[in-house]
Tab-separated table of C-alpha atoms in Angstrom:
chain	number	residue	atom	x	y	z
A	913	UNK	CA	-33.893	-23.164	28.092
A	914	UNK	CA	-32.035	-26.329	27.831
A	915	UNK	CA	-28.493	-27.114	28.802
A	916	UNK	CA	-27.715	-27.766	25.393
A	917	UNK	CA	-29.339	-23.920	23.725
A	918	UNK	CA	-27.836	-22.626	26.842
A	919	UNK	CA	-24.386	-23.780	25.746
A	920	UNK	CA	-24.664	-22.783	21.992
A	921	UNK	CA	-25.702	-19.812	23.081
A	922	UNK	CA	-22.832	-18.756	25.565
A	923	UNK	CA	-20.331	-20.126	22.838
A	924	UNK	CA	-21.861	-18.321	19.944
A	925	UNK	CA	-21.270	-15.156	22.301
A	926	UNK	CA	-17.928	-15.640	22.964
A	927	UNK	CA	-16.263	-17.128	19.946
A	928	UNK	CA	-18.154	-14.328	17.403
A	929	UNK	CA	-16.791	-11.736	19.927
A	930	UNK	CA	-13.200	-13.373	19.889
A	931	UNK	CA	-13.444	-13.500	16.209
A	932	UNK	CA	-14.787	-10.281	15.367
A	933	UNK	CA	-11.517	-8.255	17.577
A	934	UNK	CA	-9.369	-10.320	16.329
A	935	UNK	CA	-10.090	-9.001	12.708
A	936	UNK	CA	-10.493	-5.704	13.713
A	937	UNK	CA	-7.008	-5.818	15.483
A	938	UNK	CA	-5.779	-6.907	12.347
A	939	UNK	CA	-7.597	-4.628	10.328
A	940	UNK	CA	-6.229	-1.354	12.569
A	941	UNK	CA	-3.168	-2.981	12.276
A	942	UNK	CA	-2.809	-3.726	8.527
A	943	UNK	CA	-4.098	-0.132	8.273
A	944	UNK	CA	-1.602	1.604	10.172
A	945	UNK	CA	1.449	-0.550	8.326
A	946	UNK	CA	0.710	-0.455	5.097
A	947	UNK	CA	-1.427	2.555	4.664
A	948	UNK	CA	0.599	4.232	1.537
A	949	UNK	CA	-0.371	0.892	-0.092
A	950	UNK	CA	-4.033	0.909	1.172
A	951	UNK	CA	-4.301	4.838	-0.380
A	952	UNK	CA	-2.148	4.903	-3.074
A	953	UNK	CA	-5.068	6.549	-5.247
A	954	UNK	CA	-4.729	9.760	-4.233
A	955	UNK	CA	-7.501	10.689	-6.469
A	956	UNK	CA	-10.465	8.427	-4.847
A	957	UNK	CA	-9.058	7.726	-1.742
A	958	UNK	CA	-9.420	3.787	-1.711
A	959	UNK	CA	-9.292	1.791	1.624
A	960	UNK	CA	-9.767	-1.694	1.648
A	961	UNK	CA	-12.298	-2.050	4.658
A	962	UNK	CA	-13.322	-5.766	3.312
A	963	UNK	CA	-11.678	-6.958	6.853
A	964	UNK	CA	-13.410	-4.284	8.735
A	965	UNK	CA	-16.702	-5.629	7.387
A	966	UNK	CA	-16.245	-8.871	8.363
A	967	UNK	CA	-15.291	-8.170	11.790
A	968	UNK	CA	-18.734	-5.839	11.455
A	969	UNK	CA	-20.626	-8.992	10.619
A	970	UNK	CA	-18.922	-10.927	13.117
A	971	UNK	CA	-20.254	-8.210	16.206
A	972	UNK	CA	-23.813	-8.651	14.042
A	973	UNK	CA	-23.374	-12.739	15.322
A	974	UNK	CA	-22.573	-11.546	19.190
A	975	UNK	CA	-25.686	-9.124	19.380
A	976	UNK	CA	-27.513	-12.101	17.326
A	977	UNK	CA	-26.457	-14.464	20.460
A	978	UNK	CA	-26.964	-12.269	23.168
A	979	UNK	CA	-30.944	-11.761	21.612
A	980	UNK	CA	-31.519	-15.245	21.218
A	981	UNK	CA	-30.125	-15.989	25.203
A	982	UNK	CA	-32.295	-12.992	26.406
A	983	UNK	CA	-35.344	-14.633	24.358
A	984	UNK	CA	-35.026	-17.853	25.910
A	985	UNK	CA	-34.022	-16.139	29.501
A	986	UNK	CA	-36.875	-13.468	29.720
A	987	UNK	CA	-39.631	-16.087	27.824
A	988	UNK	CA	-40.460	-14.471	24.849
A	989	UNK	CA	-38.740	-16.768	22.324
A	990	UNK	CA	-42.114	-17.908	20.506
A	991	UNK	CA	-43.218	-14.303	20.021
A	992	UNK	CA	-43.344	-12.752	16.581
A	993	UNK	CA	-41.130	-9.558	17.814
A	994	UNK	CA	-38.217	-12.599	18.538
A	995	UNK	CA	-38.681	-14.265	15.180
A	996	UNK	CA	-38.486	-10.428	13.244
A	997	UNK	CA	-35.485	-9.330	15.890
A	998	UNK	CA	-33.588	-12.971	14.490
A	999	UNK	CA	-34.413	-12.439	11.051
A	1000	UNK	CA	-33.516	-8.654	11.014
A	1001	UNK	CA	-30.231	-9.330	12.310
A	1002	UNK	CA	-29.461	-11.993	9.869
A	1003	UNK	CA	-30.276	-9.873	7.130
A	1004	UNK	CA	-27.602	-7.015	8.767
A	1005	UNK	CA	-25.293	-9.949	8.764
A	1006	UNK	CA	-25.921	-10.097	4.887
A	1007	UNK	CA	-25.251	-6.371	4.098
A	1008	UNK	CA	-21.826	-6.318	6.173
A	1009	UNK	CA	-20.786	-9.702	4.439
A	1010	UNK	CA	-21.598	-7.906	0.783
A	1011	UNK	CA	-20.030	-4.797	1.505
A	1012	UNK	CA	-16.793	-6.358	2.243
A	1013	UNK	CA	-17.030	-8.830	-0.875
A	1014	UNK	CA	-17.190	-5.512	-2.507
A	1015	UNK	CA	-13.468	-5.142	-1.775
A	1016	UNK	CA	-12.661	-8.806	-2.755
A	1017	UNK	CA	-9.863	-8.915	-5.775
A	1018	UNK	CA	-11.272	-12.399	-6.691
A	1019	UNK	CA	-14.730	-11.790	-6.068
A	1020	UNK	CA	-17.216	-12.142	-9.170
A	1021	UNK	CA	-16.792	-8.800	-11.051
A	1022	UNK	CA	-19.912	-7.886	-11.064
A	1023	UNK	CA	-19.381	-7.513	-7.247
A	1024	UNK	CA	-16.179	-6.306	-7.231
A	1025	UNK	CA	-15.382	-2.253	-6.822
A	1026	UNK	CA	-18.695	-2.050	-8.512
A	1027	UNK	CA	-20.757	1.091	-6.991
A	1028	UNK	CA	-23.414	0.049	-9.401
A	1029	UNK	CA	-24.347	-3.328	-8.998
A	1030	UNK	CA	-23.640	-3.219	-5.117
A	1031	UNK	CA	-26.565	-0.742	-5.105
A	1032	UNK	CA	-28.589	-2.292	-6.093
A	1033	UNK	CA	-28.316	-6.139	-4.122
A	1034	UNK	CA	-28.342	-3.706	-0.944
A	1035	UNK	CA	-31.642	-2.680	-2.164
A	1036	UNK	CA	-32.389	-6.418	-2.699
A	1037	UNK	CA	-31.399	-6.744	1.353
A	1038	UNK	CA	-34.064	-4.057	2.053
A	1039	UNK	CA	-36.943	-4.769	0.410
A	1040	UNK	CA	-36.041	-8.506	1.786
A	1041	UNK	CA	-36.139	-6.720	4.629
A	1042	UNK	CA	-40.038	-5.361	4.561
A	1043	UNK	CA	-40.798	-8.500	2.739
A	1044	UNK	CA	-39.344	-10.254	6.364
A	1045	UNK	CA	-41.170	-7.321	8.492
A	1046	UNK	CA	-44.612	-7.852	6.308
A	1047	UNK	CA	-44.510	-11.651	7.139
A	1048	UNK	CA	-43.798	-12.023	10.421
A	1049	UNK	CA	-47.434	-9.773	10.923
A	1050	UNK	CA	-48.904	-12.903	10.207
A	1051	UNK	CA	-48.041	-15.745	12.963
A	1052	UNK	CA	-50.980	-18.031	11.745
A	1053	UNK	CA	-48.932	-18.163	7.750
A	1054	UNK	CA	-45.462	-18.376	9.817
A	1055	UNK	CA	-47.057	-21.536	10.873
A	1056	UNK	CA	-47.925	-23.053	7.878
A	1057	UNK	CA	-47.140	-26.743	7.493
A	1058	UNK	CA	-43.813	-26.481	9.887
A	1059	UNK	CA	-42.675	-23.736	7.850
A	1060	UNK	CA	-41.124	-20.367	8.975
A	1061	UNK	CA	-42.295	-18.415	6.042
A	1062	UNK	CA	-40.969	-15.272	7.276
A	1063	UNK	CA	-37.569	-16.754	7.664
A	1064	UNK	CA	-37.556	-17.842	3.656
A	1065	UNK	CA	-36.641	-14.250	1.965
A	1066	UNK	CA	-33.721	-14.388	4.486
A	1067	UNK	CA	-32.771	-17.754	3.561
A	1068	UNK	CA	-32.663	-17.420	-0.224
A	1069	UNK	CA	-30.980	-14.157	0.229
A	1070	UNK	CA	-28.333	-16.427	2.193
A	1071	UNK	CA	-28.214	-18.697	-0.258
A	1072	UNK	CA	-27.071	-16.280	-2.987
A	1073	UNK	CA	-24.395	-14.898	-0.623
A	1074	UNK	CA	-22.887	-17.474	0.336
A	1075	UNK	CA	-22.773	-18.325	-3.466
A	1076	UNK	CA	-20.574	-15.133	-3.706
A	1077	UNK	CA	-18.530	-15.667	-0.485
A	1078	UNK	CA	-17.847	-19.433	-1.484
A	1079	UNK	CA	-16.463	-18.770	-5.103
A	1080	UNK	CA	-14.776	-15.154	-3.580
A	1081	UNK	CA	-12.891	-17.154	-0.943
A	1082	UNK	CA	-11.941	-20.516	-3.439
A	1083	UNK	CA	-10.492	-18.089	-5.955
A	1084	UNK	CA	-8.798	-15.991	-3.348
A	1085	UNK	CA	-6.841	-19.027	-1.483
A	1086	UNK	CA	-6.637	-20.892	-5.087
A	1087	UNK	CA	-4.602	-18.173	-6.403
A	1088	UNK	CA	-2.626	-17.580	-3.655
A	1089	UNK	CA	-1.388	-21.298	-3.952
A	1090	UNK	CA	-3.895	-22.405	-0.733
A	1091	UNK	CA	-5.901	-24.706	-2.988
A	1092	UNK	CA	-6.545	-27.100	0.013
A	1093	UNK	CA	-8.048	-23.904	2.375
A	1094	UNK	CA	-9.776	-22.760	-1.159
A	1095	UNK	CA	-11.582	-26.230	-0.798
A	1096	UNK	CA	-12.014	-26.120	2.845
A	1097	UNK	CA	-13.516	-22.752	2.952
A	1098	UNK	CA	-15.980	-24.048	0.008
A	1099	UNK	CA	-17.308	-26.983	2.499
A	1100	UNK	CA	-17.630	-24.719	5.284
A	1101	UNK	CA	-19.801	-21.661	3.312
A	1102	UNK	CA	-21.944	-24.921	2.766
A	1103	UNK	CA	-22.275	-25.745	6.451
A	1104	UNK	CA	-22.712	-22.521	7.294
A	1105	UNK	CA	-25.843	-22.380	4.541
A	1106	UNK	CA	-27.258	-25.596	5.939
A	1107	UNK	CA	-27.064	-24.473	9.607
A	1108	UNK	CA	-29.747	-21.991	8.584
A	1109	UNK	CA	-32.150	-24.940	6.886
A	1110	UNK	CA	-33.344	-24.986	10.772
A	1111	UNK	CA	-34.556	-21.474	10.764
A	1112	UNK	CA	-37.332	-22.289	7.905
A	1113	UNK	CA	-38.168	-25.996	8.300
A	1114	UNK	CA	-38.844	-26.158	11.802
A	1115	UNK	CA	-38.765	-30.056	11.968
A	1116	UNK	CA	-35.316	-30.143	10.337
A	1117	UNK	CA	-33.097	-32.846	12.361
A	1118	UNK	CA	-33.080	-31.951	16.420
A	1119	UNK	CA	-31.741	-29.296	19.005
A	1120	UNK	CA	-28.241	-31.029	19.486
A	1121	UNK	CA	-27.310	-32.047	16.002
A	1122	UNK	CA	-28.470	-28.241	14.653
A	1123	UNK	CA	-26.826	-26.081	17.204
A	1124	UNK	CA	-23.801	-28.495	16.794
A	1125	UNK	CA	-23.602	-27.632	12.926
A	1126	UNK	CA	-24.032	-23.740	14.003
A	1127	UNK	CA	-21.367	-23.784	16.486
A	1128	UNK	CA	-19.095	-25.692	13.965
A	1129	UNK	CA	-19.886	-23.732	10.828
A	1130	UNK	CA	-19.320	-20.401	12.955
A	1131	UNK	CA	-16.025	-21.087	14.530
A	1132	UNK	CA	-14.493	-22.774	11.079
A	1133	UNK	CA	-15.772	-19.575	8.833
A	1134	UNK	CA	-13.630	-17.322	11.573
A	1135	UNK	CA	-11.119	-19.409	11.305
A	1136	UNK	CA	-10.941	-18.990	7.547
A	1137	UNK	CA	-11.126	-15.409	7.536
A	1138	UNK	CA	-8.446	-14.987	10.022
A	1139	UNK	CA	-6.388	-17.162	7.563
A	1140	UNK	CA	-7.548	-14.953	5.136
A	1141	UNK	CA	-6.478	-11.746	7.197
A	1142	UNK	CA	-2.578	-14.042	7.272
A	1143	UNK	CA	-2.519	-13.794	3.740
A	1144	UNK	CA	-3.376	-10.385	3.069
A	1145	UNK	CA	-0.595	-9.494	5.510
A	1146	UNK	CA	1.661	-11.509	3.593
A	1147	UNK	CA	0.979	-10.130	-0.037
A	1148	UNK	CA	0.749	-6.530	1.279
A	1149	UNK	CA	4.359	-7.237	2.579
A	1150	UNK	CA	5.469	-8.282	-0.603
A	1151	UNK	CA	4.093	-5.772	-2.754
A	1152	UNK	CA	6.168	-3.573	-4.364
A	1153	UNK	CA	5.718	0.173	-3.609
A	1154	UNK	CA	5.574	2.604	-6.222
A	1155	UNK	CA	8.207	4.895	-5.842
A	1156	UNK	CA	10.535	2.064	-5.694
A	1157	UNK	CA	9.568	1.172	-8.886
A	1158	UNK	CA	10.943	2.366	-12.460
A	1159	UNK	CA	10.541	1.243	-16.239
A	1160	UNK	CA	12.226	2.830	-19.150
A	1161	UNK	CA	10.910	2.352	-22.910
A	1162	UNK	CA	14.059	2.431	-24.557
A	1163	UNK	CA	12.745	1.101	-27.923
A	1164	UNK	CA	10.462	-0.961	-29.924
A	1165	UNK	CA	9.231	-4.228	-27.553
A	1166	UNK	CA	12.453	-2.962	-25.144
A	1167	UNK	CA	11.456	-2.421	-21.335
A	1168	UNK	CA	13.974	-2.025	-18.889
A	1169	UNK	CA	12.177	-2.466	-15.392
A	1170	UNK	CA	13.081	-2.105	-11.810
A	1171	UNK	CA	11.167	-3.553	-8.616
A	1172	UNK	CA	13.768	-4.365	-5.935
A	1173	UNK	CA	11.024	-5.995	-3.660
A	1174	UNK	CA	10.686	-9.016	-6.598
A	1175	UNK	CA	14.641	-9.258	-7.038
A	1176	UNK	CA	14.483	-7.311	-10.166
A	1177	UNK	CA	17.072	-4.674	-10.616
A	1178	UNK	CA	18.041	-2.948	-14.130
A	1179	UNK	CA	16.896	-6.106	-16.328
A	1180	UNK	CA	15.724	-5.778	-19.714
A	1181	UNK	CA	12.330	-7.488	-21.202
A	1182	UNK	CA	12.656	-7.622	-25.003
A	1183	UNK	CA	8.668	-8.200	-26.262
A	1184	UNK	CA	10.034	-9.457	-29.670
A	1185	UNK	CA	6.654	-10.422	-31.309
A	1186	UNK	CA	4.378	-9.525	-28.692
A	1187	UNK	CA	3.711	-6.413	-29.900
A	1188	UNK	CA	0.197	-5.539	-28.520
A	1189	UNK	CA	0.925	-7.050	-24.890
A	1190	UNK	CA	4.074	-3.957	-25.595
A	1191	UNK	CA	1.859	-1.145	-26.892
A	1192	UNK	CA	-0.394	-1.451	-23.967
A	1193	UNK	CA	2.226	-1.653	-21.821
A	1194	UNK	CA	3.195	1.789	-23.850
A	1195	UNK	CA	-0.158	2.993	-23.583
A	1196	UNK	CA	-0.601	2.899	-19.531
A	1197	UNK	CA	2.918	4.420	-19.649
A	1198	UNK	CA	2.102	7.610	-21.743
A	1199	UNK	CA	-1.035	7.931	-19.748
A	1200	UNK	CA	0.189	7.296	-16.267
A	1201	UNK	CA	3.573	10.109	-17.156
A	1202	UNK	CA	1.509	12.506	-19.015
A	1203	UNK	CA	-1.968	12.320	-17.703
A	1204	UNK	CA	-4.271	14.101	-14.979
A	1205	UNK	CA	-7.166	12.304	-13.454
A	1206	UNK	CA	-9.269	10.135	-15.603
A	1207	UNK	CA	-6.622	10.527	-18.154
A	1208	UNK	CA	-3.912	8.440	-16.234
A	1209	UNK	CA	-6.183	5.358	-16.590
A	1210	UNK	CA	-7.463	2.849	-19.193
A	1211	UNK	CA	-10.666	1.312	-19.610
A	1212	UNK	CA	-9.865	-2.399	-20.056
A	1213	UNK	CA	-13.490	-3.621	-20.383
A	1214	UNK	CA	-15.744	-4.448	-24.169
A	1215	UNK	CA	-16.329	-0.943	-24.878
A	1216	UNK	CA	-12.631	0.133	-23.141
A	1217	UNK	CA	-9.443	1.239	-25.601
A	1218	UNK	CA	-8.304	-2.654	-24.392
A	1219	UNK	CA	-11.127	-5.664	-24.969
A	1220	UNK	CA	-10.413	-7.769	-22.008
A	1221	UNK	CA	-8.577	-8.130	-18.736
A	1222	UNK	CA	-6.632	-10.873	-20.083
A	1223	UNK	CA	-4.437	-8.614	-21.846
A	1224	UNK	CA	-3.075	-7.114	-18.541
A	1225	UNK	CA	-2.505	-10.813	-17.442
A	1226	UNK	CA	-0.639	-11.496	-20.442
A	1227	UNK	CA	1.743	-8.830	-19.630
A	1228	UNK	CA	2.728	-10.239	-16.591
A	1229	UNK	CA	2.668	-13.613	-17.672
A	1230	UNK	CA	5.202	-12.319	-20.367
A	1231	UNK	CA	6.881	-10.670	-17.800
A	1232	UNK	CA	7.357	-13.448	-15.552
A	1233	UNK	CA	8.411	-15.756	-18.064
A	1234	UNK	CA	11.127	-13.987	-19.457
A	1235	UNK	CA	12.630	-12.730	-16.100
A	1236	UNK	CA	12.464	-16.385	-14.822
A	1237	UNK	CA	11.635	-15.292	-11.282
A	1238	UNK	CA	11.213	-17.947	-8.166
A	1239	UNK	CA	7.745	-19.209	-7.860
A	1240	UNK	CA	8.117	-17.176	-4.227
A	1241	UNK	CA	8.746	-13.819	-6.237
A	1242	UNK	CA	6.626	-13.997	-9.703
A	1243	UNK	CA	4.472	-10.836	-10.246
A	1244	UNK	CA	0.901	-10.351	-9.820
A	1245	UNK	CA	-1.382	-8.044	-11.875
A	1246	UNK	CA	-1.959	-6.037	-9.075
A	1247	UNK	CA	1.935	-5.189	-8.684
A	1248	UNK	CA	1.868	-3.043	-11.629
A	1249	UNK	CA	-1.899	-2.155	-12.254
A	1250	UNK	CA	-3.683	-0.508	-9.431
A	1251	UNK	CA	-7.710	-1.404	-10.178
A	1252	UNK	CA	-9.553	2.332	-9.953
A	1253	UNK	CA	-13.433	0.955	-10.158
A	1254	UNK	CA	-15.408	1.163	-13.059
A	1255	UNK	CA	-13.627	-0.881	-15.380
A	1256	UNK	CA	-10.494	1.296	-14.991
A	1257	UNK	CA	-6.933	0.496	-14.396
A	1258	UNK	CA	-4.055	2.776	-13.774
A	1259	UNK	CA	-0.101	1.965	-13.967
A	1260	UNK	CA	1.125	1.708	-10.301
A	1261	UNK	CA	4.626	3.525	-10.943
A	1262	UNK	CA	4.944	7.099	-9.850
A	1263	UNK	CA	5.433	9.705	-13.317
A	1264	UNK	CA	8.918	10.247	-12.540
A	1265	UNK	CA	10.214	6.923	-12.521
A	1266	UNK	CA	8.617	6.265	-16.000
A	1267	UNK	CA	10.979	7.558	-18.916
A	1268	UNK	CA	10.268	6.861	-22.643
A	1269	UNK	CA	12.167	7.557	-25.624
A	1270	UNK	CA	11.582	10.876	-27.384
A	1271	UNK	CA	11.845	8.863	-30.837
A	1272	UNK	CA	9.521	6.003	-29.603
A	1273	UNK	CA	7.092	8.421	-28.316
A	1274	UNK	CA	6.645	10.315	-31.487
A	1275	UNK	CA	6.729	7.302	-33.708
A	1276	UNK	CA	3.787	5.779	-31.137
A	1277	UNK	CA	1.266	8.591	-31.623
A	1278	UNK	CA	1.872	9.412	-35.016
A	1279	UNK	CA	0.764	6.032	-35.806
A	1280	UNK	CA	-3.579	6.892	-36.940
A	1281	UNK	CA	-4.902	4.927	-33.958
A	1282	UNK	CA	-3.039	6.295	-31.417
A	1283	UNK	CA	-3.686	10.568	-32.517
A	1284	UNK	CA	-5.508	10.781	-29.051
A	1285	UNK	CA	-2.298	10.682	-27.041
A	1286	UNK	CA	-1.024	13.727	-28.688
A	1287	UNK	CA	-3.168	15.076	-26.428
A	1288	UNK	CA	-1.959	14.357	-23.399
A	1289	UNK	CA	1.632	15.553	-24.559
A	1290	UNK	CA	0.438	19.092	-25.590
């Protein structure tokens, strides 16, 4: 082993390790501060573990490391049971990375809270898996023109997640006004991508320059995920709980609303001719007061009672603009919709701190295309 291996090696070990309790400090911590937040669904139990499986993909790196140092120390670095051992682990990295863009807000929604899809890509990681196991049977195709073949279903699986990581984190720092870390974290997902080029093309660059791109990519993606872990912390703290929270319908496109942690304290929203971004508003209302279950949420997808998520935004866009709130205290969507999974969204105030006039309420579900609410009142 050279000096050079030797000391990537050691400093893969120790940084990934640093790295890893670090986030799961945070993690336990985050968890036992704002836990009401973390499990406000009392009906599925939610816990955002996405820092939990970072830190899990983080210890993959250090048992990674401490393989590779025991290949090189005990000689058996060229054997096929090395190359599967790398590979394998890689592939674990993969599924821990996945899981915890599963519990990304910004993440492509087709990742995001969804059971489904997240199914099946971890079936994708398995069968890449055997694919990885079948090849590496085969030392004479491994060698095949300088080319790792084994190591290529890990590498196009690594492609496509760090597709998902890359856009996950942009969007996440972008709209969380960190455009400049957003762009950051973009150029190191590529580094990190390229540091695995060696793994396939054997004759890619040379020892120094690829274990110095490793060592670089690693340590900058833990930095941005501990920045990451800063500003969860942050909009956790700022996120208004929801028994502190009240809105009244008092009449047609008339809201009063209460959230103390945003400065807002008795004011009144008048919807004037935004009367669907108000009958929504209504509608999560009605459901959230009156509701068990299922029935306390809406399904804002194509085939949902509401088209499109950008009708929630609206409402707090609305919202925002006529409160006129500092840029340090303007609301999120998540502040007053609490994402269930599925396509479902809930209202985040508790029943009793929802009232709505008797008048309104009868006039609302009299009206033909609201009769399923009387429902709920009965």
């Amino acid at each position: 082993m050279t000096d050079v291996s030797e000391f990537y090696i050691l400093s893969h070990i120790f940084i990934s390790l640093v790295g890893a309790t670090l986030l799961l400090a945070i993690w336990s911590n985050i968890r036992q501060r704002f836990k009401q937040i973390l499990e406000e669904n009392d009906t599925q139990k939610r816990v955002d573990k996405g820092l939990l499986y970072l830190s899990l993909a983080m210890f993959v790196w250090v048992v990674s490391g401490i393989w590779s140092y025991a290949g090189h120390y005990f000689s058996f670095k060229e054997t096929t049971f090395f190359q599967f051992g790398i590979h394998l682990l890689s592939i674990v990295n993969n599924m821990f990375l996945l899981l915890a863009l599963f519990y990304f807000y910004y993440a492509p929604r087709f990742i995001y809270n969804n059971k489904k899809n997240i199914r099946i890509i971890l079936f994708v990681i398995i069968l890449t898996a055997l694919v990885t196991i079948g090849l590496s049977m085969f030392p004479k195709v491994n060698a095949y023109k300088s080319i790792n073949v084994s190591a290529i279903p890990d590498l196009i699986l690594s492609a496509f997640l760090c597709a998902l990581l890359g856009i996950s984190l942009f969007r996440t720092f972008a709209y969380r006004g960190l455009k400049i870390v957003g762009v950051i974290s973009t150029l190191v997902i590529l580094l990190v991508f390229s540091s695995q080029l060696s793994e396939v093309f054997v004759n890619y660059a040379n020892d120094f320059s690829n274990n110095l791109i490793k060592i670089i990519a690693k340590t900058s993606l833990i930095s941005i995920f501990l920045v990451l872990a800063t500003t969860w912390v942050i909009r956790l703290a700022n996120m208004p709980k929801p028994n502190e929270m009240t809105i009244s319908f008092l009449d047609w496109s008339l809201v009063k609303i209460s959230i103390p942690t945003k400065g807002v304290f008795d004011e009144t929203i008048d919807f004037g001719s935004k009367t669907t971004q108000y009958k929504n508003l209504l509608k999560f209302a009605i459901r959230r007061k009156y509701g068990e279950g299922d029935a306390q949420s809406l399904i804002v997808s194509l085939g949902g009672e509401i088209k499109n998520q950008t009708y929630l935004t609206r409402i707090i866009d609305n919202i925002n603009s006529i409160l006129e709130l500092d840029q340090t205290q303007l609301l999120e969507r998540r502040d007053l919709f609490t994402f269930i999974g599925e396509g479902r969204y809930r209202l985040r105030m508790i029943p009793n701190h929802i009232s709505i006039d008797a008048t309104l309420l009868e006039e609302f579900c009299k009206t033909p295309e609201n009769d399923t609410y009387n429902a709920l009142l009965s």
